[in-house]
Short mmCIF file of C-alpha atoms and ligand atoms in Angstrom, two decimals:
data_model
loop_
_atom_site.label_atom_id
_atom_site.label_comp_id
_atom_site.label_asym_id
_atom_site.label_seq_id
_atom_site.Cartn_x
_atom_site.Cartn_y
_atom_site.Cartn_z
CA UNK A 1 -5.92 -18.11 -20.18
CA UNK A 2 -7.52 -21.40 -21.48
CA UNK A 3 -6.79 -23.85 -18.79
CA UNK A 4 -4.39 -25.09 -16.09
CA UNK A 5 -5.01 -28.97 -16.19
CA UNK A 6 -3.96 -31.03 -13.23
CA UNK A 7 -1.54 -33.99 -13.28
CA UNK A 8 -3.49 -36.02 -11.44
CA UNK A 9 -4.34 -39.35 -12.23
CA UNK A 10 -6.96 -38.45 -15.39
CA UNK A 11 -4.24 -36.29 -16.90
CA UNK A 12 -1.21 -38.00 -15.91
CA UNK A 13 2.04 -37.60 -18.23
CA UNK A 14 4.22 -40.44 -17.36
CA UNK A 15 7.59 -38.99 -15.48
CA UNK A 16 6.51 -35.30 -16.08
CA UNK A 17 7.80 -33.87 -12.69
CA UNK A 18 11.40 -34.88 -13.11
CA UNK A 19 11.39 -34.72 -17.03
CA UNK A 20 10.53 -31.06 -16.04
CA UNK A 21 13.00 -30.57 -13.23
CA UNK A 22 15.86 -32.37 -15.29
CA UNK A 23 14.74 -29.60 -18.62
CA UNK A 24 14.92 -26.93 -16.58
CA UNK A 25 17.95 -26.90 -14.45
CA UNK A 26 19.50 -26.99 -17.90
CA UNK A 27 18.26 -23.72 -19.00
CA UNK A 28 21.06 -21.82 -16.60
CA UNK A 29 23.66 -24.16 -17.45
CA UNK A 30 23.15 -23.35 -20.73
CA UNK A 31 22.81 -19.86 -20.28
CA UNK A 32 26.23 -19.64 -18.35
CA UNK A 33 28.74 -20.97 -21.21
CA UNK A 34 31.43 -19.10 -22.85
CA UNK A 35 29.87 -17.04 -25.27
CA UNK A 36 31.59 -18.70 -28.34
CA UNK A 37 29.69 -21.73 -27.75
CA UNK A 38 26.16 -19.78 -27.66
CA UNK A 39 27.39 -17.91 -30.73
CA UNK A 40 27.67 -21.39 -32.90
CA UNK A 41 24.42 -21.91 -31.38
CA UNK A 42 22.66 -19.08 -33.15
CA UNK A 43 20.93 -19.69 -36.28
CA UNK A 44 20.33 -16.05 -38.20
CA UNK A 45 18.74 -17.60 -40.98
CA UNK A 46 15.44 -18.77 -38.86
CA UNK A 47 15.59 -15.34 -37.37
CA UNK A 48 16.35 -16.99 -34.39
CA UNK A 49 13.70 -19.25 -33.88
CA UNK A 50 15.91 -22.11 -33.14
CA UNK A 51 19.48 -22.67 -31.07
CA UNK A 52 20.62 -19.67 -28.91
CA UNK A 53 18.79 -16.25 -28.78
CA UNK A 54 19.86 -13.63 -26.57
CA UNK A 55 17.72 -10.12 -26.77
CA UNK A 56 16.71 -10.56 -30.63
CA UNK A 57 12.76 -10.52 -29.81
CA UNK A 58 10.78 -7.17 -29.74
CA UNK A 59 7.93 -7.07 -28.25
CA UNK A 60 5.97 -4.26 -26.78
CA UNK A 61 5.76 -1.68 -29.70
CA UNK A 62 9.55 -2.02 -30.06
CA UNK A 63 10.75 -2.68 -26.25
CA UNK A 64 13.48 -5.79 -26.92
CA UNK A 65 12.01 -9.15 -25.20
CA UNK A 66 14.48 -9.41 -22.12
CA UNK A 67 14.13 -13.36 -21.91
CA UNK A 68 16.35 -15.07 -23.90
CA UNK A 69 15.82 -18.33 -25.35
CA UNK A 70 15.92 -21.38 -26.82
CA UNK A 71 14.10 -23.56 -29.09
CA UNK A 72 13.60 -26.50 -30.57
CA UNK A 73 11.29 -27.61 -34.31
CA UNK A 74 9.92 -31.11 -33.62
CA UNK A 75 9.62 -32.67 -36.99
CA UNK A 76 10.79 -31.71 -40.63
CA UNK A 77 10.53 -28.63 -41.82
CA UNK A 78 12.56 -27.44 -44.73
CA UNK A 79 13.27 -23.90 -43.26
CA UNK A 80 14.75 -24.96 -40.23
CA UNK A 81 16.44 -27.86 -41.60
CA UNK A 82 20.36 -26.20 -42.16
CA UNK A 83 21.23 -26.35 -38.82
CA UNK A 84 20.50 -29.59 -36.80
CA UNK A 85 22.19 -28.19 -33.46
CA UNK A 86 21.02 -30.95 -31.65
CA UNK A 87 24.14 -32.81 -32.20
CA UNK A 88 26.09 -29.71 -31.07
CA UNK A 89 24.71 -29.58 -27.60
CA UNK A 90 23.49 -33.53 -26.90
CA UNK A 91 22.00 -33.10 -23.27
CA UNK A 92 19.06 -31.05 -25.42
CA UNK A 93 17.79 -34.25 -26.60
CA UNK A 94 15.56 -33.98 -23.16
CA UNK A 95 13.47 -32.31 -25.57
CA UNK A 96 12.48 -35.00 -27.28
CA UNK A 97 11.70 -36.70 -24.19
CA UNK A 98 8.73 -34.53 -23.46
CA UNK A 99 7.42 -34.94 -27.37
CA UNK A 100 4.64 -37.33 -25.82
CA UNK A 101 3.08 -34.90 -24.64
CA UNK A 102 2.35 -33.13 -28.05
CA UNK A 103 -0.79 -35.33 -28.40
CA UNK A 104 -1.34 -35.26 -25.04
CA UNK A 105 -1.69 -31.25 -24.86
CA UNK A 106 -4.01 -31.01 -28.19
CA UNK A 107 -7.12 -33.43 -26.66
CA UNK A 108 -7.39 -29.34 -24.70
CA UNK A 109 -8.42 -28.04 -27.99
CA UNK A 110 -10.72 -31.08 -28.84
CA UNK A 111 -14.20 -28.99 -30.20
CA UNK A 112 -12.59 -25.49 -30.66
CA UNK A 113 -13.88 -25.70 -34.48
CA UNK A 114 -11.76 -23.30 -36.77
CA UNK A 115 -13.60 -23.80 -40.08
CA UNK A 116 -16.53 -24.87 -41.22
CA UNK A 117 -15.60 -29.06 -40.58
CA UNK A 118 -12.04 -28.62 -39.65
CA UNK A 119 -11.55 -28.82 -35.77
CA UNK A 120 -8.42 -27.35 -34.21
CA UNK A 121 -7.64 -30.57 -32.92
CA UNK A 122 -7.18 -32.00 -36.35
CA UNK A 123 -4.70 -29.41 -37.29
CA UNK A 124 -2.79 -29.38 -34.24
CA UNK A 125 -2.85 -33.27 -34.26
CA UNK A 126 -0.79 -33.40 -37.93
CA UNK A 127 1.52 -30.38 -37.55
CA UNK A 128 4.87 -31.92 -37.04
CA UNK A 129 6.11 -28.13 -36.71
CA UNK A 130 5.56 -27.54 -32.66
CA UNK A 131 8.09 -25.63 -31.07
CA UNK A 132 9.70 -26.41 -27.85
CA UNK A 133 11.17 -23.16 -26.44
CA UNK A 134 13.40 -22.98 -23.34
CA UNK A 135 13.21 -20.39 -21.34
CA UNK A 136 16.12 -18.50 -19.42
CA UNK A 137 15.61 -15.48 -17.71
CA UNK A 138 18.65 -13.82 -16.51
CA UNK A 139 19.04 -11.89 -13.27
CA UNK A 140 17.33 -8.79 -13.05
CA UNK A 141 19.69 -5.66 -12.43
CA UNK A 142 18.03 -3.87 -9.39
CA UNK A 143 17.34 -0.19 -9.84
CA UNK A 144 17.25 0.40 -13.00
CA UNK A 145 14.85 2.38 -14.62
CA UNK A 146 11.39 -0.04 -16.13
CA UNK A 147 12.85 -1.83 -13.30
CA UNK A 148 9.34 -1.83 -11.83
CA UNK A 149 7.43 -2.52 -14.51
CA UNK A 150 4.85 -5.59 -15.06
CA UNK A 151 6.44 -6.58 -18.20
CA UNK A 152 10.17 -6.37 -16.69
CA UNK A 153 11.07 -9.70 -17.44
CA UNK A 154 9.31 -10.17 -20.71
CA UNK A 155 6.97 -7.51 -22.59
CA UNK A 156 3.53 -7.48 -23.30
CA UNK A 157 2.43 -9.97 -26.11
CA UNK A 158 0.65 -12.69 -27.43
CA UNK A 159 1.56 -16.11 -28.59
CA UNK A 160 1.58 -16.62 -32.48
CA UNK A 161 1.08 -20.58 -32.41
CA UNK A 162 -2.34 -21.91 -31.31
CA UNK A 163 -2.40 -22.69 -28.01
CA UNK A 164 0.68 -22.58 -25.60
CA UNK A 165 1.40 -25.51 -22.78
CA UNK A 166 3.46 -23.93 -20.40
CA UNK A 167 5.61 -25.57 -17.24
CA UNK A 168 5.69 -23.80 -13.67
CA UNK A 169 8.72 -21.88 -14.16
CA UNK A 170 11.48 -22.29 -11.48
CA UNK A 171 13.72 -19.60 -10.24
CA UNK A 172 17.62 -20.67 -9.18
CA UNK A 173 20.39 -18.81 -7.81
CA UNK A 174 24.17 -19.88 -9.41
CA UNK A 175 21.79 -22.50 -10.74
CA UNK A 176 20.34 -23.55 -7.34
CA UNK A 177 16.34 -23.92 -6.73
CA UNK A 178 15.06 -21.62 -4.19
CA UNK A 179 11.86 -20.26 -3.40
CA UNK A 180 11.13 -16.43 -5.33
CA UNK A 181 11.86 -13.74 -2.40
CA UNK A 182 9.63 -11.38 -4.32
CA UNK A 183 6.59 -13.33 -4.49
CA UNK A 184 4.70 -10.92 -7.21
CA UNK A 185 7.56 -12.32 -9.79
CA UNK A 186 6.42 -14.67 -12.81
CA UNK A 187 3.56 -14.97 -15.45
CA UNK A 188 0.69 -11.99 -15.62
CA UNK A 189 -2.19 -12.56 -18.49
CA UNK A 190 -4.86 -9.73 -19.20
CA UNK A 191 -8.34 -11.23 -18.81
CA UNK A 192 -10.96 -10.55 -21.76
CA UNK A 193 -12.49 -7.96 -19.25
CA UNK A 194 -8.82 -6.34 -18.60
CA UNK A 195 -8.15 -7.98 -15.32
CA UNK A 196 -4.49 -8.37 -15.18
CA UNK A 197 -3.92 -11.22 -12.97
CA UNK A 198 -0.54 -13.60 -11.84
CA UNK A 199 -0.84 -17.12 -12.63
CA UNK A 200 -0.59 -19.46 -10.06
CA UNK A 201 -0.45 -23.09 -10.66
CA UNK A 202 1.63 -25.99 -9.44
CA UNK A 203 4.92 -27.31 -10.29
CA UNK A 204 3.16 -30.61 -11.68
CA UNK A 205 0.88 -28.87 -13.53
CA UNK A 206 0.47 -27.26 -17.31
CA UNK A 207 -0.78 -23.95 -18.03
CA UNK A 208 -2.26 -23.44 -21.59
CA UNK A 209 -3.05 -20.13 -23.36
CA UNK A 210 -4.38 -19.80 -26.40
CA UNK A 211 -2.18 -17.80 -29.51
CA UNK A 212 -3.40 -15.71 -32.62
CA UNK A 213 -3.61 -18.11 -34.70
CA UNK A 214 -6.47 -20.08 -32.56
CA UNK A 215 -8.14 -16.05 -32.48
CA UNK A 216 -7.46 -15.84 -36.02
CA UNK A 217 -9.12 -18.99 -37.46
CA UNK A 218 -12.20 -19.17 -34.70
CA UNK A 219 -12.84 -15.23 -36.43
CA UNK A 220 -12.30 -13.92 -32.59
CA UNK A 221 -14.49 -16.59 -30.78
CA UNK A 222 -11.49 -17.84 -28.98
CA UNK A 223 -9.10 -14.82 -28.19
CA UNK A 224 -5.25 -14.95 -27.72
CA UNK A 225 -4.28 -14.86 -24.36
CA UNK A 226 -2.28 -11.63 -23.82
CA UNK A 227 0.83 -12.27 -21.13
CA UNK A 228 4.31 -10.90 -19.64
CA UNK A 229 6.45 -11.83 -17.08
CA UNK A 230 7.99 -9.69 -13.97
CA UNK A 231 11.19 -10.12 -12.46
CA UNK A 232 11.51 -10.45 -8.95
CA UNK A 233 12.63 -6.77 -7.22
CA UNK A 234 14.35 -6.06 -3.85
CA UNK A 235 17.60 -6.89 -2.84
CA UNK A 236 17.02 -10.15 -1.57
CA UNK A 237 16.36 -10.41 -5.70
CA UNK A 238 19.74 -9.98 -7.15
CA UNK A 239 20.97 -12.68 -8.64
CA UNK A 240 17.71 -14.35 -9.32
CA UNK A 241 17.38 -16.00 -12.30
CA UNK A 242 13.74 -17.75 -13.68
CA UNK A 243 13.73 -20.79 -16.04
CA UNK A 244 10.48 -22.38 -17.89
CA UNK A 245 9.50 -24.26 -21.06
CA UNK A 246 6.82 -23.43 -23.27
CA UNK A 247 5.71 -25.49 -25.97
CA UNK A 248 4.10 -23.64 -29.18
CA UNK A 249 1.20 -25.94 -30.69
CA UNK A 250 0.59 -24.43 -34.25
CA UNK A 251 -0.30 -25.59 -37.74
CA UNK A 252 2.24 -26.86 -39.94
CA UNK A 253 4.10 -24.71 -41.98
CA UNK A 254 1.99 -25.72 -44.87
CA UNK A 255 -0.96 -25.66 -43.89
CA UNK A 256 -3.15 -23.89 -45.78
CA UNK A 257 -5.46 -21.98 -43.62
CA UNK A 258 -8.24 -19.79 -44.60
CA UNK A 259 -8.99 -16.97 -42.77
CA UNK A 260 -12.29 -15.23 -41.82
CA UNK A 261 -13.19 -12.23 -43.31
CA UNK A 262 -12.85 -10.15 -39.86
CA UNK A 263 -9.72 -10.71 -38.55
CA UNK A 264 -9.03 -9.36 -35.19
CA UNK A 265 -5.57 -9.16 -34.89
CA UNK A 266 -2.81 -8.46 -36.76
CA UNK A 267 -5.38 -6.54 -39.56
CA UNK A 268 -2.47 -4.98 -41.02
CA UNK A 269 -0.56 -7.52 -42.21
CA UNK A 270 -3.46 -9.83 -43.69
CA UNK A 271 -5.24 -8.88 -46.68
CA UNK A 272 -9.05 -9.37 -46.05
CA UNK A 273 -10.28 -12.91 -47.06
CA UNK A 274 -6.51 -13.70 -46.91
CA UNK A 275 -5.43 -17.81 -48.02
CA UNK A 276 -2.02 -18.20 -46.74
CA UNK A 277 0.01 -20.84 -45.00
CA UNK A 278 0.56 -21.05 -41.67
CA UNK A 279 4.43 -20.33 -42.78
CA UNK A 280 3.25 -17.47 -44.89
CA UNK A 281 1.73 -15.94 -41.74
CA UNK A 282 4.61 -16.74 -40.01
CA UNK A 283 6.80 -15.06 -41.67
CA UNK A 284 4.38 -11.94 -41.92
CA UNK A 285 4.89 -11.75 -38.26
CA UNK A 286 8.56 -12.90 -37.86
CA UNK A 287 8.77 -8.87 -39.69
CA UNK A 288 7.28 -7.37 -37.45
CA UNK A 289 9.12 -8.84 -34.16
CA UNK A 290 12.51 -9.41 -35.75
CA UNK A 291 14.70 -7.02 -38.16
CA UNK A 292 13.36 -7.93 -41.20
CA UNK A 293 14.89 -11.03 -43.61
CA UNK A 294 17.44 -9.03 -46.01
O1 AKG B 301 8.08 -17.37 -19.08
C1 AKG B 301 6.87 -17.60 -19.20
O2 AKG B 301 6.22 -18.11 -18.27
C2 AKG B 301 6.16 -17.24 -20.49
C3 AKG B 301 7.05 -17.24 -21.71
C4 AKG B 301 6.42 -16.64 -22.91
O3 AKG B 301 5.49 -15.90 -22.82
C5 AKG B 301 6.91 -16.94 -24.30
O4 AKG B 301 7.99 -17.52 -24.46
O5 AKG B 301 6.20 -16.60 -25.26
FE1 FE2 B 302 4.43 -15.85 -24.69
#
């Protein structure tokens, strides 16, 4: 994990704790309309990557993502630009409320160099394409087999952005904050020495972890965080349901970005000394974790 910075009074972002409270509570309601709404939600053509997305993921050498989610482009971007479902479901625009903190999150990558005079910071800084995702996690069933598992919630992965600012999740009942019964539920990350350990950190702070792309261009001095998520077990569990907001920091889509000639992850899907856009290598990827584009 990079960091968990404080919102204390160095860090502060104005109105964060109920700008996260108000985002949040609206991942269930979301979550709990008819299913024709969520349907004219969807949006196939970006393979899901914005508007309603229920189970499309795989992650985990082909075990489906259970979280289901939804997301938001900040900025233009020609790919995503067909569907502007904003206007379809207005209380969303709390998104753009928490845009401030786009510039806010990138001073963390301030010195993590990429290329030779090209900081991180400088490419994070002019990429209008960060993605806001909302997350919903629905209850868990209890007793069911990979019940148990680490990765119930959400399989093993990492991030393909940069670096990742993540919210204390909250979990709800019928939409109502209570405290986790199971207290081993939430985040996990695998340490560069294979500890797997939970994350812990407060519901007014931010949680960043760094993505393949930061791995990619730093030729494996920075590595991507890998991370999963476990749903609460017991009875005392059913019916608890986990929301959080991530926001993806990555290059625009296109930005040209050269790659080193050892790349440490993904090696199969980029040619060695490899130029390609960040949307190029997006879309490399997208093939791998989604049925591929027809
Ligand atoms: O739910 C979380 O805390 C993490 C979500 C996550 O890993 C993702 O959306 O990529
Ligand atoms: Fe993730």
């Amino acid at each position: 994990m990079a960091s968990v910075v404080k919102n204390d009074s160095t860090h502060r972002v104005p109105g964060y704790s109920s700008l996260r409270k108000n985002l949040l509570h609206l991942a269930p309601r979301l979550a709990n309309l008819p299913q024709e709404v969520k349907d004219d939600l969807e949006d196939p053509s970006s393979r899901y990557n914005i508007g309603w997305s229920h189970g499309k993921e795989t992650l985990e050498s082909g075990k489906p993502g259970t979280h289901h989610i939804v997301d938001q482009i900040y900025g233009p971007k020609a790919h995503y630009q067909n569907l502007n479902w904003l206007t379809k479901f207005r209380n969303f625009y709390a998104f753009i409320k928490l845009r401030p903190e786009v510039p806010y999150m990138t001073t963390v990558s301030k010195g993590m160099k990429v290329h030779k005079d090209e900081g991180l910071e400088s490419i994070l800084t002019r990429s209008r394409c960060h993605k806001g995702r909302l997350l919903y996690y629905f209850p868990a069933q209890q007793g069911i087999p990979g019940g148990n598992s680490m990765s119930s919630w959400c399989g093993w992965h990492t991030d393909n952005g940069s670096l990742t600012g993540l919210t204390c999740g909250i979990f709800t009942r019928d939409g109502v904050e209570i405290p986790c019964p199971d207290s081993s539920a939430g985040l996990y990350i695998r340490t560069r020495n294979d500890q797997i350990v939970k994350v812990v950190f407060g519901a007014d702070d931010i949680a960043y972890q760094i993505g393949e792309t930061a791995e990619i261009l730093s030729g494996g001095i920075l590595r991507a965080t890998p991370h999963c998520v476990q749903a609460p077990k017991g009875e005392e569990s059913s019916g608890v349901e986990r929301s959080t907001f991530a926001l993806f920091m990555q290059p625009d889509w296109d930005e040209k970005l050269s790659f080193p000639e050892e790349v440490h992850i993904h090696k199969e899907l980029i040619p060695s000394n490899a130029s390609l856009t960040y949307g190029e290598y997006s879309e490399m990827v997208l093939d791998k974790y989604y049925e591929k584009k027809q």
